[in-house]
PDB file of C-alpha atoms in Angstrom:
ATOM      1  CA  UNK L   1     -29.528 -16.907   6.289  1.00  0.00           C
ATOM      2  CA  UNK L   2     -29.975 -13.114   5.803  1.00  0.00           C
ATOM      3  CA  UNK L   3     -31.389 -12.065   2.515  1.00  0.00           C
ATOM      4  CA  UNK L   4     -28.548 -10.652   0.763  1.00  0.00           C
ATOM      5  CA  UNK L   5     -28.510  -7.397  -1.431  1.00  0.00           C
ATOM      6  CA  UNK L   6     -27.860  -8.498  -5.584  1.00  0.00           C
ATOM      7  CA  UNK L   7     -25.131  -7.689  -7.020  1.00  0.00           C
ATOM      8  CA  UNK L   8     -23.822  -3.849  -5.467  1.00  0.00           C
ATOM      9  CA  UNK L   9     -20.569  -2.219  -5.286  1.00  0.00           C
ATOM     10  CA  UNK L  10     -19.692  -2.922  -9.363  1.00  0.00           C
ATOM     11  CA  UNK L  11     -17.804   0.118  -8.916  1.00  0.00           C
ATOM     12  CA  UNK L  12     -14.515  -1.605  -9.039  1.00  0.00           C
ATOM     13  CA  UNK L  13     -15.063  -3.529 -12.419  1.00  0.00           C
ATOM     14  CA  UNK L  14     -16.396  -0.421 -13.946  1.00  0.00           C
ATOM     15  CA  UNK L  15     -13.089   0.901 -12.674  1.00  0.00           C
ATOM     16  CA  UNK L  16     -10.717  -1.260 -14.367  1.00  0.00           C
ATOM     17  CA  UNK L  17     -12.908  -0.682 -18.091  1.00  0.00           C
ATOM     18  CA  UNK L  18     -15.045  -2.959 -19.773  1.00  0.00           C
ATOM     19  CA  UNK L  19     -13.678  -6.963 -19.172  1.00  0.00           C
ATOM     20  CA  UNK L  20     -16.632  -9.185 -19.216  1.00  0.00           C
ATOM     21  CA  UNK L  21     -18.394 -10.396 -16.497  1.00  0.00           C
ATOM     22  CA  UNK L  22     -21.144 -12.484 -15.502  1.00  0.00           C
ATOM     23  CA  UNK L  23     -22.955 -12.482 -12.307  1.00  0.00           C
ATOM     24  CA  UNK L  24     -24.418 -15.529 -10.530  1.00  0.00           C
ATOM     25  CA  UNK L  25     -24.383 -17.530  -6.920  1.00  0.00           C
ATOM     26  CA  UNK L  26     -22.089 -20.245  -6.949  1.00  0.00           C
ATOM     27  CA  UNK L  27     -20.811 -22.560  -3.965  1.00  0.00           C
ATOM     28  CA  UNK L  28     -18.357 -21.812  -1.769  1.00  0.00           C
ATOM     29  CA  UNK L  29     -16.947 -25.375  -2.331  1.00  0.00           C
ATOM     30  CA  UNK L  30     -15.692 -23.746  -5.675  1.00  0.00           C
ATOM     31  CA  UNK L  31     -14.368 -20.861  -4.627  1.00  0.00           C
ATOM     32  CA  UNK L  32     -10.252 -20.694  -4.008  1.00  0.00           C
ATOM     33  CA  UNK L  33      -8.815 -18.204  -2.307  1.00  0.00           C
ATOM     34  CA  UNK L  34      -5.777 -16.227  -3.868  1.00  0.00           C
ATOM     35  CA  UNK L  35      -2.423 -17.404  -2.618  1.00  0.00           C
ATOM     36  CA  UNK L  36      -0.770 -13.784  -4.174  1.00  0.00           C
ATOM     37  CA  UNK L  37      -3.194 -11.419  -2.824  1.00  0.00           C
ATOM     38  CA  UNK L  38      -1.621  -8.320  -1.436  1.00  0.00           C
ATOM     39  CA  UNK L  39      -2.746  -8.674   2.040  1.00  0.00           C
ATOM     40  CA  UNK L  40      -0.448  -9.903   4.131  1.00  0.00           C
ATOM     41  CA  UNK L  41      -1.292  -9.131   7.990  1.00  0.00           C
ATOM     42  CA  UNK L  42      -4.725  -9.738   9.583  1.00  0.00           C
ATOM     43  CA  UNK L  43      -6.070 -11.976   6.771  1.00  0.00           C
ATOM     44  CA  UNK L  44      -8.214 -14.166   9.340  1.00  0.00           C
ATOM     45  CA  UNK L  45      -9.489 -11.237  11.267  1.00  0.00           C
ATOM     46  CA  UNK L  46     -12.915 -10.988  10.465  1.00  0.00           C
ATOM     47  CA  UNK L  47     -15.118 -11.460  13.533  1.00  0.00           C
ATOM     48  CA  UNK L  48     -16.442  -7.663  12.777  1.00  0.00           C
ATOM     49  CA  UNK L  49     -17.387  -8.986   9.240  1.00  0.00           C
ATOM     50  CA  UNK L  50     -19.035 -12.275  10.232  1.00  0.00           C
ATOM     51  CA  UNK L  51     -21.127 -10.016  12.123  1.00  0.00           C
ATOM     52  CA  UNK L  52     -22.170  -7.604   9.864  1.00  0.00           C
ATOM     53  CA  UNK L  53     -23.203 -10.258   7.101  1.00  0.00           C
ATOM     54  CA  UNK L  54     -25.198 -12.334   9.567  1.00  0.00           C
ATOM     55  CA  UNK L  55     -27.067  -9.078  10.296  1.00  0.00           C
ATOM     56  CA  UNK L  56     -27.256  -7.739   6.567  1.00  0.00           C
ATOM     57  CA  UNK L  57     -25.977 -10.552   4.044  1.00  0.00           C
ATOM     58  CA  UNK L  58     -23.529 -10.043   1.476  1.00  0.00           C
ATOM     59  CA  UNK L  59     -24.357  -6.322   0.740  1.00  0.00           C
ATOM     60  CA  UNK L  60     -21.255  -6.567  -2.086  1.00  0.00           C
ATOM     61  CA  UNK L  61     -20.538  -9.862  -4.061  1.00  0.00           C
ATOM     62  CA  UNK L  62     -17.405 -11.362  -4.380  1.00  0.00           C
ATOM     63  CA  UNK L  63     -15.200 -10.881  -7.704  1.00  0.00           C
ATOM     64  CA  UNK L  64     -13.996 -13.979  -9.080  1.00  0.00           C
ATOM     65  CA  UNK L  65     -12.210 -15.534 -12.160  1.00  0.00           C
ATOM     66  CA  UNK L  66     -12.376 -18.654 -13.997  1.00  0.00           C
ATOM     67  CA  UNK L  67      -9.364 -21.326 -13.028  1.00  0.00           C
ATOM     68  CA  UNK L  68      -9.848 -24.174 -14.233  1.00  0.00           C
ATOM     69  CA  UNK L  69     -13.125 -25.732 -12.691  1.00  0.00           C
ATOM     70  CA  UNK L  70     -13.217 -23.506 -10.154  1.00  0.00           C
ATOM     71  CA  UNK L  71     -13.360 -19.711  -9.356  1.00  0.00           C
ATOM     72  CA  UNK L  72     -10.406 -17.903  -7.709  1.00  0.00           C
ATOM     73  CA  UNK L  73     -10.961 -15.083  -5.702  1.00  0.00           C
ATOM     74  CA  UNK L  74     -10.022 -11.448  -7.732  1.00  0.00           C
ATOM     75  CA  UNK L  75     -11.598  -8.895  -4.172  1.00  0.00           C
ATOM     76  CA  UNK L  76     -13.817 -10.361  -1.558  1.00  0.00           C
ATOM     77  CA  UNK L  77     -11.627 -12.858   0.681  1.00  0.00           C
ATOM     78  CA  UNK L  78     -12.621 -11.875   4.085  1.00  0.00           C
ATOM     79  CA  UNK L  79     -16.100 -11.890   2.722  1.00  0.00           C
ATOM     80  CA  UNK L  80     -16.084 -14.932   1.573  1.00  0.00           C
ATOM     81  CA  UNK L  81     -13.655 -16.324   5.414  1.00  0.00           C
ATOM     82  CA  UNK L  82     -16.863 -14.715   6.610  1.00  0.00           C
ATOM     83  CA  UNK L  83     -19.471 -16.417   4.723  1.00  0.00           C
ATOM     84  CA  UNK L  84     -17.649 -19.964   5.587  1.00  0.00           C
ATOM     85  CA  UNK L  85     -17.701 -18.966   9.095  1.00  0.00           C
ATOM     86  CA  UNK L  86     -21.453 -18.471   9.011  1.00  0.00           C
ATOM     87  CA  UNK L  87     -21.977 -21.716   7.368  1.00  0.00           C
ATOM     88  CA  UNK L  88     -22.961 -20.544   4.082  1.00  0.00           C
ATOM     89  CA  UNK L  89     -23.379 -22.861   1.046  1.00  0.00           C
ATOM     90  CA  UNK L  90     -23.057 -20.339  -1.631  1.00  0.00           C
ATOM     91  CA  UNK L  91     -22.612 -16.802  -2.347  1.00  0.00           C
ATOM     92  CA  UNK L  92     -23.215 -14.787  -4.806  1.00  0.00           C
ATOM     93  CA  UNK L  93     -19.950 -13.569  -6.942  1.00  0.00           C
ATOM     94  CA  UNK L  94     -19.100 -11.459 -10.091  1.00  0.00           C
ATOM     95  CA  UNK L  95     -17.151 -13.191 -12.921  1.00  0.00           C
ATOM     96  CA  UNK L  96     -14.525 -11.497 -15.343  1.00  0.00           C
ATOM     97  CA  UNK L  97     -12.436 -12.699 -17.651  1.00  0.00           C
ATOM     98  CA  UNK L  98     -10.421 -10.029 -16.878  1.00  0.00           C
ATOM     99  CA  UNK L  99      -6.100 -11.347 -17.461  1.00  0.00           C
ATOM    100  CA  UNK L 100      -4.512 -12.502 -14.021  1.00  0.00           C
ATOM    101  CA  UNK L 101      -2.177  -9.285 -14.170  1.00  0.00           C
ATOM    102  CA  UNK L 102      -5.662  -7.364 -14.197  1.00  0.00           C
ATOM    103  CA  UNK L 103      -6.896  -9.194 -11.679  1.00  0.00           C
ATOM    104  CA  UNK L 104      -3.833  -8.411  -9.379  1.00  0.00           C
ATOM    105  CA  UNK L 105      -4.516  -4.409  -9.972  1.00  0.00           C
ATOM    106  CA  UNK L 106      -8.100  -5.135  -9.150  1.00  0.00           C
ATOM    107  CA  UNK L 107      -7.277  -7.189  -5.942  1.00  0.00           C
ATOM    108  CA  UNK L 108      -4.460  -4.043  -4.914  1.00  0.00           C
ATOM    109  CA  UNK L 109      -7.319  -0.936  -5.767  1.00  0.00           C
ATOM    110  CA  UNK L 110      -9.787  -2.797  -3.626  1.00  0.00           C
ATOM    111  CA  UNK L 111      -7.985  -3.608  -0.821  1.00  0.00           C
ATOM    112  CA  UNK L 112      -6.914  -0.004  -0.849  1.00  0.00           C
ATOM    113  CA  UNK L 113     -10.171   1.466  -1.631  1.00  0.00           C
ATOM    114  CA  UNK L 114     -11.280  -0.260   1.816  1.00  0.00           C
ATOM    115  CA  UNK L 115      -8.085   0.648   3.558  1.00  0.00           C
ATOM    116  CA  UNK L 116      -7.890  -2.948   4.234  1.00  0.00           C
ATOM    117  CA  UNK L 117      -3.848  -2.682   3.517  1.00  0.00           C
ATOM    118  CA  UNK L 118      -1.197  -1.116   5.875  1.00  0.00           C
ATOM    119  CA  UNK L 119       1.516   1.357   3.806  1.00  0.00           C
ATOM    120  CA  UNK L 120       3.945  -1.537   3.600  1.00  0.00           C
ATOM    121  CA  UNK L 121       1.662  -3.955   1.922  1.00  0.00           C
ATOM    122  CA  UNK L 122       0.279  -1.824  -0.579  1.00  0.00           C
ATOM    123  CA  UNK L 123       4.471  -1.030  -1.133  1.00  0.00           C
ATOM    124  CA  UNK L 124       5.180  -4.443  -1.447  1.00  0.00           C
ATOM    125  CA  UNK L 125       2.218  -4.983  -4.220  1.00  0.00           C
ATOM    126  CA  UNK L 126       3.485  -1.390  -6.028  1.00  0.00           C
ATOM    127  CA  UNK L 127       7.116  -2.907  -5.977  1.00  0.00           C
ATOM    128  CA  UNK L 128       5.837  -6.443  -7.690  1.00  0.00           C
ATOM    129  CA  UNK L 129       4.000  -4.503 -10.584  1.00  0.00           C
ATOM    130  CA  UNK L 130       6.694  -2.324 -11.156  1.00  0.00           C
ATOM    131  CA  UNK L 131       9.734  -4.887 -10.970  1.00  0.00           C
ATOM    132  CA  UNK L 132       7.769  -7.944 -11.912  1.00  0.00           C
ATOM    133  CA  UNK L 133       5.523  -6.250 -14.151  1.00  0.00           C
ATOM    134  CA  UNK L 134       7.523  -3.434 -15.539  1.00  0.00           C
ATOM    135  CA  UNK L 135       4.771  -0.261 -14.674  1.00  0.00           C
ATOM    136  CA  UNK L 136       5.907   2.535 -14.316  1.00  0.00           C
ATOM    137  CA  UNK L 137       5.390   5.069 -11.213  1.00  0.00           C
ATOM    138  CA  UNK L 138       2.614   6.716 -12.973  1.00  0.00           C
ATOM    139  CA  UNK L 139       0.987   3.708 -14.181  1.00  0.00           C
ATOM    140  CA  UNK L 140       0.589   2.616 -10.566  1.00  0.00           C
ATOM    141  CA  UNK L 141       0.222   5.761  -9.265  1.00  0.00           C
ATOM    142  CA  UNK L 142      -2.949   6.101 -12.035  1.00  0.00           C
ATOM    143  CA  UNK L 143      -4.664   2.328 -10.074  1.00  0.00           C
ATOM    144  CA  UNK L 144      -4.403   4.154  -6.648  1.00  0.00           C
ATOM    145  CA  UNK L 145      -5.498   7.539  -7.091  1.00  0.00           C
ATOM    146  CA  UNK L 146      -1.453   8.415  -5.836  1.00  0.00           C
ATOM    147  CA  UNK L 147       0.927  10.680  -7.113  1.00  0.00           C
ATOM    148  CA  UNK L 148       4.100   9.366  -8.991  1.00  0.00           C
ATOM    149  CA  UNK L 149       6.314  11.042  -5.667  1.00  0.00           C
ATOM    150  CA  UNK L 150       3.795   8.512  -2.975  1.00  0.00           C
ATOM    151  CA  UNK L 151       4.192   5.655  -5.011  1.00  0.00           C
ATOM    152  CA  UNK L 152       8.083   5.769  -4.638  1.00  0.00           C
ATOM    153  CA  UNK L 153       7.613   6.666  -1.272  1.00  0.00           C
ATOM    154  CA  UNK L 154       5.996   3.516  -0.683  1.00  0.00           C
ATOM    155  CA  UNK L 155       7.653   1.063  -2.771  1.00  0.00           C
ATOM    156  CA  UNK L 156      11.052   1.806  -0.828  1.00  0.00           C
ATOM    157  CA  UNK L 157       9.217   1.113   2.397  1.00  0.00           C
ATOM    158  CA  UNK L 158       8.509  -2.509   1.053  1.00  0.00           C
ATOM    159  CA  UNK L 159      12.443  -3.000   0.891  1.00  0.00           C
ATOM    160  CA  UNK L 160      11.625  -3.738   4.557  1.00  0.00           C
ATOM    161  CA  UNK L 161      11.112  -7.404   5.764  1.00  0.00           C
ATOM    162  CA  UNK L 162       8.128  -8.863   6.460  1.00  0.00           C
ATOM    163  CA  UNK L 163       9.277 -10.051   9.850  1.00  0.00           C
ATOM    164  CA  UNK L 164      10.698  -6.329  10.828  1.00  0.00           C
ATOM    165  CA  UNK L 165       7.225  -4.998  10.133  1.00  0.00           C
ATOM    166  CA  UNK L 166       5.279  -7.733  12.084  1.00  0.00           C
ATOM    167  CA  UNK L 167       7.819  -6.699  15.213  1.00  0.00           C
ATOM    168  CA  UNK L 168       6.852  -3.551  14.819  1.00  0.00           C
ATOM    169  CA  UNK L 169       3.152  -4.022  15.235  1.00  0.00           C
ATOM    170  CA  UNK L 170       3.627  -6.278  18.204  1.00  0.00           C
ATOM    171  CA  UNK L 171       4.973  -3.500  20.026  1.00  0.00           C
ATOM    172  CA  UNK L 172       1.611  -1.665  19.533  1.00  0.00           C
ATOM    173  CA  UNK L 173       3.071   0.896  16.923  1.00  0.00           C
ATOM    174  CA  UNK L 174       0.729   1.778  14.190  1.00  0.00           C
ATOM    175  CA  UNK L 175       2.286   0.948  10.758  1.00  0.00           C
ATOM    176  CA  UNK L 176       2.097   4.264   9.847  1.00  0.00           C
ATOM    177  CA  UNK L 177       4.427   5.517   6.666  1.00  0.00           C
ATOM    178  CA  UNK L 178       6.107   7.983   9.157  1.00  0.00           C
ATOM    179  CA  UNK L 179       7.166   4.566  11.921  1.00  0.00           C
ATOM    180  CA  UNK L 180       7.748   2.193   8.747  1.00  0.00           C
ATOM    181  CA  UNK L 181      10.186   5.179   7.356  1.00  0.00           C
ATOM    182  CA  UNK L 182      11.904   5.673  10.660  1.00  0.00           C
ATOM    183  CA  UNK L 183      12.313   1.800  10.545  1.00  0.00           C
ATOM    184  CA  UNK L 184      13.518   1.661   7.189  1.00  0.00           C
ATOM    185  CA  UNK L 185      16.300   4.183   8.236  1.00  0.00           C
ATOM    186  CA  UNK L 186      17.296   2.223  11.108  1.00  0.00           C
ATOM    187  CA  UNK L 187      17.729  -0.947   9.281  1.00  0.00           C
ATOM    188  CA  UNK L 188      19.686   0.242   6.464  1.00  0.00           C
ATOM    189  CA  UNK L 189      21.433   3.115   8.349  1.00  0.00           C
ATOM    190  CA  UNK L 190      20.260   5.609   5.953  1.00  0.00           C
ATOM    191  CA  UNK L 191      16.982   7.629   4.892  1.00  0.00           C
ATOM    192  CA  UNK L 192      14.473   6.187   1.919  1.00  0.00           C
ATOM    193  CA  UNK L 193      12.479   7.703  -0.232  1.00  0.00           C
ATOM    194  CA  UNK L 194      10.477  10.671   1.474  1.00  0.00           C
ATOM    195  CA  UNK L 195       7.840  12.678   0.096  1.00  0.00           C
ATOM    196  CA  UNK L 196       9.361  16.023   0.296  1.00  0.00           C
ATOM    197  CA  UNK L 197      13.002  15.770   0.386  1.00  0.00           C
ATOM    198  CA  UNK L 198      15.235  17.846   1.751  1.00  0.00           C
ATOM    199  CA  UNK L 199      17.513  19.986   0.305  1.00  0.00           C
ATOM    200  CA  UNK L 200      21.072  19.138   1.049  1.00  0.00           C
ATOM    201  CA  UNK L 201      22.358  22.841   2.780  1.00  0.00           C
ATOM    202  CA  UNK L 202      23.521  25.528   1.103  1.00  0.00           C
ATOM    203  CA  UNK L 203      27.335  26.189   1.896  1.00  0.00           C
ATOM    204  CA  UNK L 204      29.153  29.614   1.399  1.00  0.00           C
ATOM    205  CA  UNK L 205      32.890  29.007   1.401  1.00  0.00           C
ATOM    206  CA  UNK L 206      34.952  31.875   1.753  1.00  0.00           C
ATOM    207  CA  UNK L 207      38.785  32.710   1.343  1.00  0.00           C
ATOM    208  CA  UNK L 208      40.224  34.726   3.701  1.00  0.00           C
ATOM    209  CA  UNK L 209      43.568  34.948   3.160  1.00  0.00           C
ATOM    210  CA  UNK L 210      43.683  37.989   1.507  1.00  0.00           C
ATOM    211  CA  UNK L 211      42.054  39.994   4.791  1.00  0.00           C
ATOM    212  CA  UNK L 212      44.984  40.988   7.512  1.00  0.00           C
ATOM    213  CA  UNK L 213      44.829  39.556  10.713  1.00  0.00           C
ATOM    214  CA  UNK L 214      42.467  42.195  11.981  1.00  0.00           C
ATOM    215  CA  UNK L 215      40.539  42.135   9.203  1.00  0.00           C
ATOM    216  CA  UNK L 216      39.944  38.375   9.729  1.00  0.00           C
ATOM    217  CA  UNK L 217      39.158  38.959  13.050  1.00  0.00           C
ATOM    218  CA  UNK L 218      36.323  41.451  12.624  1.00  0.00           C
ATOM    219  CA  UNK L 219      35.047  39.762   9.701  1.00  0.00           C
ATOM    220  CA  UNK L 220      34.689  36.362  11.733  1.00  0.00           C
ATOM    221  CA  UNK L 221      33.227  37.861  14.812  1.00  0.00           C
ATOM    222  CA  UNK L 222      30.625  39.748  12.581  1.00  0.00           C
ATOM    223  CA  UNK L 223      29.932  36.064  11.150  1.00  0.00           C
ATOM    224  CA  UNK L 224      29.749  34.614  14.489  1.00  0.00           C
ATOM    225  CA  UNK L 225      27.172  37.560  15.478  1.00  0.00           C
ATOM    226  CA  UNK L 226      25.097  36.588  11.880  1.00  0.00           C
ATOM    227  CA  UNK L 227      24.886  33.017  12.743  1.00  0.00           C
ATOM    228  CA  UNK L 228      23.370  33.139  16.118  1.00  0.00           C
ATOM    229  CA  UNK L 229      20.437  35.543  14.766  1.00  0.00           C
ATOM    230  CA  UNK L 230      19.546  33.188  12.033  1.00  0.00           C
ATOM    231  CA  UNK L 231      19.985  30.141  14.214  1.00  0.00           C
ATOM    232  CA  UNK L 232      22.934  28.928  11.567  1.00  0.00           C
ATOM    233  CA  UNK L 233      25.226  26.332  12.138  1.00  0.00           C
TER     234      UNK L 233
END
C-alpha cells in the first residue's frame, strides 16, 4: 500500500468551530457509509480516485462519527469506495462528536467545497435544512459561502424530481443552474426563483378621449413613430 500523508485537509472541522475530535486508523470493516448524504448522482464513480490513492495514499482522512460500535461516514465516501476498491484494511479517519445535524452541514460544505455536487443536489440538501431543519436563507447561505438571493435560487431548483434531472443528464446536458431552471419552467409551466429578476414592464396608460379625432390621430402616429426608435412594444 502507498504510504499515506497523516492527518491533512482539517480545514473543514476547523470550519464548523471547535467539536471534538480524535484522530486514528481504524478498519474499514467499521466504517458505514451515510444513507442521507447529499450526493445523489455518480456516487460509485471513482475509478479517477482509486487511482490517485494507489499512487499517493489517502492524502486527506476520512471524517467520521461515533454510531453505535461503529463509525459513520460525516465527508470522505468516495475515499473510502476507493480505499475498498484497492483492498485496503484500514484507513485513517478523523472523529467528532460533532451532533448529526452538524454532521449533515459538514457532509453539504464538503461536497461543495470539492464541487463534488451538481446545483440540484446541493438544492435539495439547502431545501432539507431549511424545511426540515428550520435555517434560514442566511444561515445556509453563511455554510456555503452563498448569498441569501443563490440559496433561493437553488432550493426552488430542487422542487424538481430526481428522475427529471437524471433524464436530463442522459441526454448529455450539463446540469447547469441555467438547463435545471429552463427545466424547472417547463415542468411547472412557469419561471422559479432567478437570481436577478425581472422587473414586470412599466405600462403608461393614457386617456384619449378628450383629444378630437385629429388630435388622436397625430398623437397615435407620433406614438407609433416613438415606439419603433426605442424598440417598444
Amino acid at each position: 500500500m502507498a504510504k499515506r500523508a497523516d492527518f491533512a485537509g482539517l480545514d473543514l472541522l476547523t470550519a464548523f468551530g471547535g467539536e471534538e475530535t480524535s484522530k486514528k486508523e481504524i478498519s474499514l470493516s467499521d466504517i458505514l457509509p451515510n444513507p442521507d448524504q447529499p450526493r445523489v448522482f455518480g456516487k460509485e464513480e471513482v475509478g479517477d480516485l482509486v487511482e490517485s490513492m494507489k499512487r499517493l495514499g489517502l492524502i486527506e482522512p476520512i471524517v467520521v462519527r461515533k454510531q453505535g460500535k461503529k463509525f459513520q461516514i460525516v465527508a470522505g465516501e468516495r475515499r473510502f469506495q476507493a480505499a475498498r476498491i484497492l483492498g485496503w484494511k484500514s484507513v485513517p479517519v478523523v472523529e467528532t462528536e460533532a451532533s448529526e445535524d452538524r454532521c449533515y452541514e459538514m457532509a453539504l460544505a464538503e461536497n461543495e467545497k470539492r464541487k463534488s455536487l451538481n446545483p440540484w443536489e446541493v438544492g435539495r440538501a439547502i431545501q432539507f435544512l431549511r424545511k426540515e431543519r428550520k435555517k434560514t436563507a442566511e444561515e445556509v447561505g453563511k455554510i456555503l459561502g452563498y448569498t441569501e438571493r443563490y440559496v433561493k435560487q437553488l432550493s426552488s431548483i430542487a422542487r424538481l424530481d430526481q428522475r427529471s434531472v437524471a433524464e436530463l443528464l442522459k441526454t448529455g446536458a450539463e446540469p447547469s443552474v441555467k438547463n435545471l431552471e429552463t427545466l424547472l419552467k417547463k415542468k411547472e409551466g412557469r419561471g422559479g426563483e432567478i437570481i436577478s429578476p425581472r422587473k414586470a414592464p412599466e405600462r403608461i396608460i393614457v386617456d384619449l378621449k378628450s383629444l378630437s379625432s385629429k388630435n388622436r390621430d397625430s398623437f397615435l402616429r407620433e406614438l407609433s413613430n416613438l415606439k419603433k426608435k426605442y424598440g417598444l412594444s
